[in-house]
mmCIF file of C-alpha atoms and ligand atoms in Angstrom:
data_model
loop_
_atom_site.group_PDB
_atom_site.id
_atom_site.type_symbol
_atom_site.label_atom_id
_atom_site.label_comp_id
_atom_site.label_asym_id
_atom_site.label_seq_id
_atom_site.Cartn_x
_atom_site.Cartn_y
_atom_site.Cartn_z
ATOM 1 C CA MET A 147 0.000 0.000 0.000
ATOM 2 C CA SER A 148 1.418 3.406 -0.865
ATOM 3 C CA GLY A 149 1.302 6.179 1.710
ATOM 4 C CA LEU A 150 1.459 9.973 1.584
ATOM 5 C CA CYS A 151 4.854 9.904 3.341
ATOM 6 C CA ASP A 152 6.552 6.881 1.761
ATOM 7 C CA GLY A 153 10.333 7.252 1.842
ATOM 8 C CA ARG A 154 10.216 10.268 4.162
ATOM 9 C CA VAL A 155 11.711 10.605 7.649
ATOM 10 C CA THR A 156 9.727 12.550 10.248
ATOM 11 C CA VAL A 157 10.782 13.774 13.675
ATOM 12 C CA VAL A 158 7.982 14.437 16.187
ATOM 13 C CA THR A 159 8.866 16.103 19.500
ATOM 14 C CA GLY A 160 6.876 15.186 22.600
ATOM 15 C CA ALA A 161 5.569 12.111 20.768
ATOM 16 C CA GLY A 162 5.358 9.808 23.788
ATOM 17 C CA ARG A 163 1.837 10.923 24.680
ATOM 18 C CA GLY A 164 -1.212 12.871 23.572
ATOM 19 C CA LEU A 165 -1.128 14.698 20.251
ATOM 20 C CA GLY A 166 2.515 13.919 19.478
ATOM 21 C CA ARG A 167 1.900 10.189 19.878
ATOM 22 C CA ALA A 168 -1.109 10.414 17.547
ATOM 23 C CA HIS A 169 0.974 12.328 14.966
ATOM 24 C CA ALA A 170 3.820 9.765 15.155
ATOM 25 C CA LEU A 171 1.415 6.851 14.612
ATOM 26 C CA ALA A 172 -0.314 8.699 11.746
ATOM 27 C CA PHE A 173 2.991 9.508 9.980
ATOM 28 C CA ALA A 174 4.087 5.876 10.327
ATOM 29 C CA ALA A 175 0.738 4.695 8.930
ATOM 30 C CA GLU A 176 1.437 6.844 5.832
ATOM 31 C CA GLY A 177 4.843 5.227 5.328
ATOM 32 C CA ALA A 178 7.184 7.642 7.139
ATOM 33 C CA LYS A 179 10.043 6.444 9.298
ATOM 34 C CA VAL A 180 9.618 8.258 12.588
ATOM 35 C CA VAL A 181 11.958 9.591 15.251
ATOM 36 C CA VAL A 182 9.829 9.559 18.392
ATOM 37 C CA ASN A 183 11.194 12.198 20.775
ATOM 38 C CA ASP A 184 9.943 12.477 24.341
ATOM 39 C CA LEU A 185 11.592 13.419 27.599
ATOM 40 C CA GLY A 186 8.807 11.672 29.519
ATOM 41 C CA VAL A 187 8.074 14.511 31.936
ATOM 42 C CA ALA A 188 5.103 15.136 34.245
ATOM 43 C CA PRO A 189 2.331 17.551 33.143
ATOM 44 C CA ASP A 190 4.272 20.435 34.759
ATOM 45 C CA GLY A 191 7.583 19.440 33.153
ATOM 46 C CA ALA A 192 9.099 17.722 36.205
ATOM 47 C CA GLY A 193 11.055 14.448 36.061
ATOM 48 C CA ALA A 194 12.042 12.394 33.017
ATOM 49 C CA SER A 195 11.404 8.876 31.706
ATOM 50 C CA ALA A 196 12.389 6.966 28.570
ATOM 51 C CA GLY A 197 9.188 4.891 28.826
ATOM 52 C CA PRO A 198 6.635 6.900 26.769
ATOM 53 C CA ALA A 199 8.875 7.359 23.685
ATOM 54 C CA GLN A 200 9.902 3.689 23.697
ATOM 55 C CA GLN A 201 6.276 2.573 24.016
ATOM 56 C CA VAL A 202 5.239 4.546 20.921
ATOM 57 C CA VAL A 203 8.212 3.123 18.991
ATOM 58 C CA GLU A 204 7.005 -0.363 19.921
ATOM 59 C CA GLU A 205 3.445 0.460 18.823
ATOM 60 C CA ILE A 206 4.700 1.677 15.438
ATOM 61 C CA ARG A 207 6.898 -1.397 14.970
ATOM 62 C CA ALA A 208 4.046 -3.724 15.992
ATOM 63 C CA ALA A 209 1.941 -2.154 13.216
ATOM 64 C CA GLY A 210 4.737 -2.872 10.692
ATOM 65 C CA GLY A 211 6.291 0.610 10.667
ATOM 66 C CA GLU A 212 9.791 1.915 11.372
ATOM 67 C CA ALA A 213 10.615 4.127 14.342
ATOM 68 C CA VAL A 214 13.394 4.997 16.750
ATOM 69 C CA ALA A 215 13.212 6.683 20.158
ATOM 70 C CA HIS A 216 15.034 9.859 21.190
ATOM 71 C CA GLY A 217 14.858 10.835 24.839
ATOM 72 C CA GLY A 218 16.518 14.270 24.806
ATOM 73 C CA ASP A 219 15.215 17.631 26.016
ATOM 74 C CA ILE A 220 14.358 19.568 22.847
ATOM 75 C CA ALA A 221 14.834 22.911 24.600
ATOM 76 C CA THR A 222 18.604 22.308 24.874
ATOM 77 C CA THR A 223 21.216 22.568 22.122
ATOM 78 C CA ASP A 224 22.385 19.017 22.834
ATOM 79 C CA GLY A 225 18.836 17.663 22.717
ATOM 80 C CA ALA A 226 17.966 19.458 19.473
ATOM 81 C CA ALA A 227 21.258 18.624 17.738
ATOM 82 C CA SER A 228 21.105 14.960 18.756
ATOM 83 C CA LEU A 229 17.466 14.796 17.607
ATOM 84 C CA VAL A 230 18.462 15.792 14.066
ATOM 85 C CA ALA A 231 21.533 13.522 14.272
ATOM 86 C CA THR A 232 19.323 10.564 15.282
ATOM 87 C CA ALA A 233 17.275 10.953 12.080
ATOM 88 C CA LEU A 234 20.392 11.282 9.907
ATOM 89 C CA ASP A 235 22.391 8.497 11.625
ATOM 90 C CA THR A 236 19.467 6.035 11.742
ATOM 91 C CA TYR A 237 17.719 6.690 8.435
ATOM 92 C CA GLY A 238 20.170 8.830 6.427
ATOM 93 C CA ARG A 239 17.765 11.722 5.917
ATOM 94 C CA LEU A 240 15.351 14.162 7.518
ATOM 95 C CA ASP A 241 12.264 15.430 5.689
ATOM 96 C CA THR A 242 9.781 16.660 8.292
ATOM 97 C CA LEU A 243 10.006 18.197 11.745
ATOM 98 C CA VAL A 244 6.880 18.375 13.900
ATOM 99 C CA ASN A 245 7.467 20.633 16.915
ATOM 100 C CA ASN A 246 4.914 19.587 19.518
ATOM 101 C CA ALA A 247 6.512 18.997 22.959
ATOM 102 C CA GLY A 248 5.545 21.167 25.901
ATOM 103 C CA PHE A 249 3.935 21.505 29.293
ATOM 104 C CA LEU A 250 1.921 23.968 31.398
ATOM 105 C CA ARG A 251 2.413 25.927 34.601
ATOM 106 C CA ASP A 252 -0.812 27.908 34.784
ATOM 107 C CA ARG A 253 -1.316 30.854 37.130
ATOM 108 C CA MET A 254 -2.978 34.248 37.077
ATOM 109 C CA LEU A 255 -0.414 36.928 36.196
ATOM 110 C CA VAL A 256 -0.245 38.438 39.670
ATOM 111 C CA ASN A 257 0.835 35.046 41.055
ATOM 112 C CA LEU A 258 2.950 33.874 38.109
ATOM 113 C CA GLY A 259 6.491 33.188 39.329
ATOM 114 C CA GLU A 260 9.577 33.981 37.280
ATOM 115 C CA ASP A 261 10.504 30.273 37.260
ATOM 116 C CA GLU A 262 7.031 29.377 35.919
ATOM 117 C CA TRP A 263 7.365 32.035 33.234
ATOM 118 C CA ASP A 264 10.853 30.862 32.236
ATOM 119 C CA ALA A 265 10.018 27.138 32.194
ATOM 120 C CA VAL A 266 6.991 27.506 29.912
ATOM 121 C CA ILE A 267 8.595 30.057 27.554
ATOM 122 C CA ARG A 268 11.647 27.800 27.401
ATOM 123 C CA VAL A 269 9.948 24.501 26.605
ATOM 124 C CA HIS A 270 7.549 25.877 23.968
ATOM 125 C CA LEU A 271 9.404 28.787 22.342
ATOM 126 C CA LYS A 272 13.029 27.684 22.678
ATOM 127 C CA GLY A 273 11.803 24.096 22.252
ATOM 128 C CA HIS A 274 10.502 25.108 18.814
ATOM 129 C CA PHE A 275 13.466 27.321 17.875
ATOM 130 C CA LEU A 276 16.294 24.879 18.594
ATOM 131 C CA PRO A 277 15.031 21.816 16.641
ATOM 132 C CA LEU A 278 13.984 24.174 13.816
ATOM 133 C CA ARG A 279 17.402 25.817 13.767
ATOM 134 C CA HIS A 280 19.305 22.501 13.679
ATOM 135 C CA ALA A 281 17.004 20.941 11.062
ATOM 136 C CA ALA A 282 17.193 24.123 8.950
ATOM 137 C CA ALA A 283 21.013 24.110 9.051
ATOM 138 C CA HIS A 284 20.942 20.555 7.651
ATOM 139 C CA TRP A 285 18.432 21.482 4.939
ATOM 140 C CA ARG A 286 20.393 24.597 3.935
ATOM 141 C CA ALA A 287 23.544 22.454 3.582
ATOM 142 C CA GLU A 288 21.583 19.994 1.440
ATOM 143 C CA ALA A 289 20.263 22.810 -0.775
ATOM 144 C CA LYS A 290 23.772 24.302 -1.135
ATOM 145 C CA ALA A 291 25.087 20.870 -2.154
ATOM 146 C CA GLY A 292 22.529 20.787 -4.981
ATOM 147 C CA ARG A 293 20.109 18.446 -3.203
ATOM 148 C CA THR A 294 17.278 20.886 -2.441
ATOM 149 C CA PRO A 295 14.973 19.033 -0.051
ATOM 150 C CA VAL A 296 11.175 18.840 0.034
ATOM 151 C CA ALA A 297 11.300 19.695 3.723
ATOM 152 C CA ARG A 298 8.387 20.497 5.993
ATOM 153 C CA VAL A 299 8.023 21.924 9.507
ATOM 154 C CA VAL A 300 4.765 21.862 11.470
ATOM 155 C CA ASN A 301 4.769 23.992 14.603
ATOM 156 C CA THR A 302 2.249 23.732 17.423
ATOM 157 C CA SER A 303 0.611 26.907 18.659
ATOM 158 C CA SER A 304 -2.698 27.079 20.497
ATOM 159 C CA GLY A 305 -5.906 29.054 20.749
ATOM 160 C CA ALA A 306 -4.126 30.581 23.751
ATOM 161 C CA GLY A 307 -1.472 31.962 21.387
ATOM 162 C CA LEU A 308 -4.039 33.238 18.886
ATOM 163 C CA LEU A 309 -6.476 34.905 21.289
ATOM 164 C CA GLY A 310 -4.933 34.681 24.774
ATOM 165 C CA SER A 311 -6.153 32.554 27.668
ATOM 166 C CA VAL A 312 -6.871 33.710 31.221
ATOM 167 C CA GLY A 313 -4.519 32.058 33.731
ATOM 168 C CA GLN A 314 -2.036 31.173 30.988
ATOM 169 C CA GLY A 315 0.020 34.347 30.452
ATOM 170 C CA ASN A 316 3.282 32.407 30.096
ATOM 171 C CA TYR A 317 1.780 29.801 27.760
ATOM 172 C CA SER A 318 -0.157 32.361 25.664
ATOM 173 C CA ALA A 319 3.002 34.451 25.171
ATOM 174 C CA ALA A 320 5.035 31.375 24.173
ATOM 175 C CA LYS A 321 2.364 30.138 21.757
ATOM 176 C CA ALA A 322 1.989 33.633 20.204
ATOM 177 C CA GLY A 323 5.784 33.687 19.831
ATOM 178 C CA ILE A 324 5.588 30.411 17.903
ATOM 179 C CA LEU A 325 3.287 32.126 15.380
ATOM 180 C CA GLY A 326 5.886 34.872 14.829
ATOM 181 C CA LEU A 327 8.649 32.273 14.532
ATOM 182 C CA THR A 328 6.567 30.361 11.966
ATOM 183 C CA SER A 329 6.157 33.473 9.767
ATOM 184 C CA VAL A 330 9.885 34.260 9.857
ATOM 185 C CA ALA A 331 10.934 30.648 9.268
ATOM 186 C CA ALA A 332 8.577 30.350 6.275
ATOM 187 C CA ALA A 333 10.013 33.552 4.792
ATOM 188 C CA GLU A 334 13.674 32.672 5.438
ATOM 189 C CA LEU A 335 13.697 28.977 4.567
ATOM 190 C CA GLY A 336 11.564 28.805 1.432
ATOM 191 C CA ARG A 337 14.673 29.226 -0.734
ATOM 192 C CA TYR A 338 16.103 26.020 0.766
ATOM 193 C CA GLY A 339 13.009 23.951 -0.033
ATOM 194 C CA VAL A 340 11.530 24.205 3.472
ATOM 195 C CA GLN A 341 7.848 24.992 4.101
ATOM 196 C CA VAL A 342 6.804 25.980 7.623
ATOM 197 C CA ASN A 343 3.238 26.055 8.946
ATOM 198 C CA ALA A 344 1.575 26.007 12.368
ATOM 199 C CA ILE A 345 -1.480 24.407 13.900
ATOM 200 C CA ALA A 346 -3.613 25.338 16.888
ATOM 201 C CA PRO A 347 -5.045 21.981 17.962
ATOM 202 C CA ALA A 348 -7.655 20.941 20.488
ATOM 203 C CA ALA A 349 -7.966 17.388 21.779
ATOM 204 C CA ARG A 350 -8.403 15.296 24.892
ATOM 205 C CA THR A 351 -4.948 14.730 26.423
ATOM 206 C CA ARG A 352 -3.615 14.897 29.950
ATOM 207 C CA MET A 353 -2.931 18.602 29.263
ATOM 208 C CA THR A 354 -6.627 19.362 28.759
ATOM 209 C CA GLU A 355 -8.188 16.623 30.876
ATOM 210 C CA ALA A 356 -8.207 18.704 34.038
ATOM 211 C CA THR A 357 -9.731 21.819 32.427
ATOM 212 C CA PHE A 358 -12.121 20.415 29.830
ATOM 213 C CA ALA A 359 -12.886 16.913 31.125
ATOM 214 C CA GLY A 360 -16.672 17.151 30.542
ATOM 215 C CA ASP A 361 -16.450 18.843 27.103
ATOM 216 C CA MET A 362 -13.882 16.389 25.818
ATOM 217 C CA ALA A 363 -15.158 13.064 27.139
ATOM 218 C CA ALA A 364 -15.197 10.078 24.808
ATOM 219 C CA PRO A 365 -18.723 9.128 23.624
ATOM 220 C CA ASP A 366 -20.436 6.229 25.427
ATOM 221 C CA ASP A 367 -21.212 4.557 22.094
ATOM 222 C CA PRO A 368 -17.878 3.193 20.839
ATOM 223 C CA ALA A 369 -19.171 3.374 17.248
ATOM 224 C CA ALA A 370 -19.813 7.153 17.539
ATOM 225 C CA PHE A 371 -17.248 9.725 16.317
ATOM 226 C CA ASP A 372 -14.906 10.457 19.230
ATOM 227 C CA ALA A 373 -14.631 14.149 18.364
ATOM 228 C CA MET A 374 -11.894 15.061 20.853
ATOM 229 C CA ALA A 375 -9.547 12.126 20.172
ATOM 230 C CA PRO A 376 -6.004 13.449 19.457
ATOM 231 C CA ALA A 377 -5.886 11.330 16.279
ATOM 232 C CA ASN A 378 -8.450 13.686 14.686
ATOM 233 C CA VAL A 379 -5.820 16.466 14.583
ATOM 234 C CA SER A 380 -3.116 14.306 12.990
ATOM 235 C CA PRO A 381 -4.358 13.972 9.367
ATOM 236 C CA LEU A 382 -3.797 17.701 8.696
ATOM 237 C CA VAL A 383 -0.371 17.504 10.380
ATOM 238 C CA VAL A 384 0.585 14.533 8.182
ATOM 239 C CA TRP A 385 -0.497 16.411 5.047
ATOM 240 C CA LEU A 386 1.441 19.532 6.122
ATOM 241 C CA GLY A 387 4.419 17.246 6.728
ATOM 242 C CA SER A 388 4.236 15.600 3.315
ATOM 243 C CA ALA A 389 5.324 16.604 -0.184
ATOM 244 C CA ALA A 390 1.624 16.894 -1.083
ATOM 245 C CA CYS A 391 1.236 20.344 0.553
ATOM 246 C CA ALA A 392 3.544 22.026 -2.015
ATOM 247 C CA GLY A 393 3.065 25.808 -2.013
ATOM 248 C CA VAL A 394 1.481 26.027 1.449
ATOM 249 C CA THR A 395 3.762 27.878 3.855
ATOM 250 C CA GLY A 396 3.537 30.469 6.631
ATOM 251 C CA ARG A 397 -0.080 29.513 7.358
ATOM 252 C CA VAL A 398 -1.895 28.755 10.609
ATOM 253 C CA PHE A 399 -4.725 26.242 10.914
ATOM 254 C CA GLU A 400 -7.010 25.402 13.809
ATOM 255 C CA ALA A 401 -7.639 21.660 13.921
ATOM 256 C CA GLU A 402 -10.195 20.111 16.237
ATOM 257 C CA ALA A 403 -12.500 17.087 15.882
ATOM 258 C CA GLY A 404 -13.653 17.001 12.245
ATOM 259 C CA ARG A 405 -13.024 20.727 11.643
ATOM 260 C CA ILE A 406 -10.112 22.500 9.919
ATOM 261 C CA THR A 407 -10.065 26.323 9.990
ATOM 262 C CA VAL A 408 -7.586 28.636 8.289
ATOM 263 C CA MET A 409 -6.746 31.382 10.779
ATOM 264 C CA GLU A 410 -6.396 34.866 9.307
ATOM 265 C CA GLY A 411 -3.904 36.966 11.223
ATOM 266 C CA TRP A 412 -3.187 40.583 12.063
ATOM 267 C CA ARG A 413 -3.843 42.950 9.186
ATOM 268 C CA PRO A 414 -4.227 46.747 9.015
ATOM 269 C CA GLY A 415 -7.682 48.042 9.936
ATOM 270 C CA PRO A 416 -8.951 51.652 9.890
ATOM 271 C CA ALA A 417 -6.087 54.196 9.811
ATOM 272 C CA ALA A 418 -5.620 57.975 9.836
ATOM 273 C CA ASP A 419 -2.553 59.985 8.809
ATOM 274 C CA LYS A 420 -2.150 63.600 9.845
ATOM 275 C CA GLY A 421 1.141 63.963 7.993
ATOM 276 C CA ALA A 422 2.568 65.512 11.181
ATOM 277 C CA ARG A 423 2.843 64.682 14.897
ATOM 278 C CA TRP A 424 -0.476 64.399 16.794
ATOM 279 C CA THR A 425 -1.008 65.927 20.208
ATOM 280 C CA PRO A 426 -1.969 63.229 22.768
ATOM 281 C CA ALA A 427 -5.540 64.561 22.892
ATOM 282 C CA GLU A 428 -5.819 64.485 19.080
ATOM 283 C CA ALA A 429 -4.272 60.997 18.977
ATOM 284 C CA GLY A 430 -6.872 59.804 21.500
ATOM 285 C CA GLU A 431 -9.772 61.378 19.635
ATOM 286 C CA THR A 432 -8.544 59.863 16.360
ATOM 287 C CA ALA A 433 -7.996 56.439 17.964
ATOM 288 C CA ARG A 434 -11.572 56.455 19.285
ATOM 289 C CA LYS A 435 -12.981 57.354 15.850
ATOM 290 C CA LEU A 436 -10.930 54.599 14.216
ATOM 291 C CA LEU A 437 -11.983 52.044 16.840
ATOM 292 C CA ALA A 438 -15.639 52.833 16.123
ATOM 293 C CA GLY A 439 -15.125 51.544 12.592
ATOM 294 C CA ALA A 440 -12.838 48.613 13.492
ATOM 295 C CA GLU A 441 -13.599 44.929 14.054
ATOM 296 C CA PRO A 442 -13.704 44.200 17.817
ATOM 297 C CA PRO A 443 -11.086 41.651 18.917
ATOM 298 C CA GLN A 444 -12.207 38.054 19.491
ATOM 299 C CA PRO A 445 -12.708 37.344 23.207
ATOM 300 C CA VAL A 446 -9.804 35.984 25.238
ATOM 301 C CA TYR A 447 -10.426 32.380 26.364
ATOM 302 C CA GLY A 448 -11.817 32.349 29.890
ATOM 303 C CA ALA A 449 -12.385 36.138 29.999
ATOM 304 C CA PRO A 450 -15.289 37.240 32.207
HETATM 305 N N1 NAD B 10 -4.402 19.081 23.943
HETATM 306 C C1 NAD B 10 -4.870 20.232 23.465
HETATM 307 O O1 NAD B 10 -6.099 20.454 23.358
HETATM 308 C C2 NAD B 10 -3.912 21.294 23.029
HETATM 309 C C3 NAD B 10 -4.444 22.551 22.695
HETATM 310 C C4 NAD B 10 -3.584 23.530 22.218
HETATM 311 C C5 NAD B 10 -2.234 23.252 22.098
HETATM 312 N N2 NAD B 10 -1.745 22.040 22.467
HETATM 313 C C6 NAD B 10 -0.313 21.815 22.312
HETATM 314 O O2 NAD B 10 -0.104 20.530 21.726
HETATM 315 C C7 NAD B 10 1.156 20.026 22.156
HETATM 316 C C8 NAD B 10 0.988 18.613 22.714
HETATM 317 O O3 NAD B 10 0.208 18.678 23.881
HETATM 318 P P1 NAD B 10 -0.615 17.441 24.496
HETATM 319 O O4 NAD B 10 -1.958 17.961 24.798
HETATM 320 O O5 NAD B 10 -0.459 16.263 23.623
HETATM 321 O O6 NAD B 10 0.150 17.262 25.891
HETATM 322 P P2 NAD B 10 0.834 15.948 26.587
HETATM 323 O O7 NAD B 10 1.233 16.377 27.937
HETATM 324 O O8 NAD B 10 -0.080 14.783 26.436
HETATM 325 O O9 NAD B 10 2.109 15.668 25.674
HETATM 326 C C9 NAD B 10 3.247 16.504 25.669
HETATM 327 C C10 NAD B 10 4.482 15.624 25.628
HETATM 328 O O10 NAD B 10 5.648 16.476 25.532
HETATM 329 C C11 NAD B 10 6.674 15.872 26.308
HETATM 330 N N3 NAD B 10 7.672 16.896 26.677
HETATM 331 C C12 NAD B 10 7.508 17.936 27.535
HETATM 332 N N4 NAD B 10 8.645 18.639 27.629
HETATM 333 C C13 NAD B 10 9.565 18.059 26.803
HETATM 334 C C14 NAD B 10 10.906 18.349 26.445
HETATM 335 N N5 NAD B 10 11.559 19.391 26.981
HETATM 336 N N6 NAD B 10 11.523 17.552 25.539
HETATM 337 C C15 NAD B 10 10.870 16.492 24.993
HETATM 338 N N7 NAD B 10 9.596 16.164 25.312
HETATM 339 C C16 NAD B 10 8.945 16.952 26.196
HETATM 340 C C17 NAD B 10 5.958 15.297 27.517
HETATM 341 O O11 NAD B 10 6.734 14.292 28.153
HETATM 342 C C18 NAD B 10 4.657 14.770 26.894
HETATM 343 O O12 NAD B 10 4.750 13.403 26.544
HETATM 344 C C19 NAD B 10 1.709 21.030 23.168
HETATM 345 O O13 NAD B 10 2.590 21.908 22.514
HETATM 346 C C20 NAD B 10 0.460 21.768 23.613
HETATM 347 O O14 NAD B 10 0.750 23.035 24.111
HETATM 348 C C21 NAD B 10 -2.553 21.054 22.947
#
């Protein structure tokens, strides 16, 4: 049977559980060889275990696919460099990077500690930048050697990054940063054959279980569509990670249940130009007039 990703090698970070696991299984089912990265941490990022990554590797192999585990921390230079090296040393190539790993330390801003800020910004934002940077260096070298790749990167943002989420200032800032990184990476890397897109997923995982347990529960009837299963997000990720998505880059999609939505980003709204410096009072009066004709922002998740 031929698959969408036959002959390709895909790295998925944080693939020991939840969405990353579903993506790894879905890539393997479409013929990709998969590097299953996971540090095996607790929901708040504490600890480490090789178990989850190895388990997913075994699942892929049991289904007839090819996979190898990588247990490094993707927010470190060593972890990111060895992740790319694992793909190249094991399979001789790297075609797709899915940045997905992360964890939460939720608090209202007035209580948010510096360590909680740093940990969440680090794992999501630096944890996207470093694997991207090391994979991109490989792809640029390939392009310069006359072997321009058909390379793909899928980054993982969140509704929290798009609209903001109360109690998640650290996470929302990191996930919004990932959108900016995606735009720059798409613009910089296109010439080397690399397309870069982002998703904002929603699914039932341990990350959302506590907050959305009721909304995300599996249906009682096992034959019914399990709308919030992580595997529902993966088909779009597989397509964005395949050669089939040629020409699609720098875009952001929401993916949840059976729904795919293209997100349309910041763009200029009503404007005024005095051709000279405003006084503060004039600037305020003008801003109010402009706001009256502007689209109101979408509500922040969890806002009163
Ligand atoms: N579940 C949702 O509805 C939802 C919504 C929006 C965004 N997301 C994003 O999707 C991604 C996956 O989340 P999930 O819901 O599957 O959570 P999850 O906790 O089930 O899985 C995350 C995995 O990342 C791993 N990980 C954490 N830090 C790591 C590190 N430094 N190096 C390597 N691995 C590390 C964890 O061990 C874990 O297995 C995250 O980026 C999350 O922010 C999820």
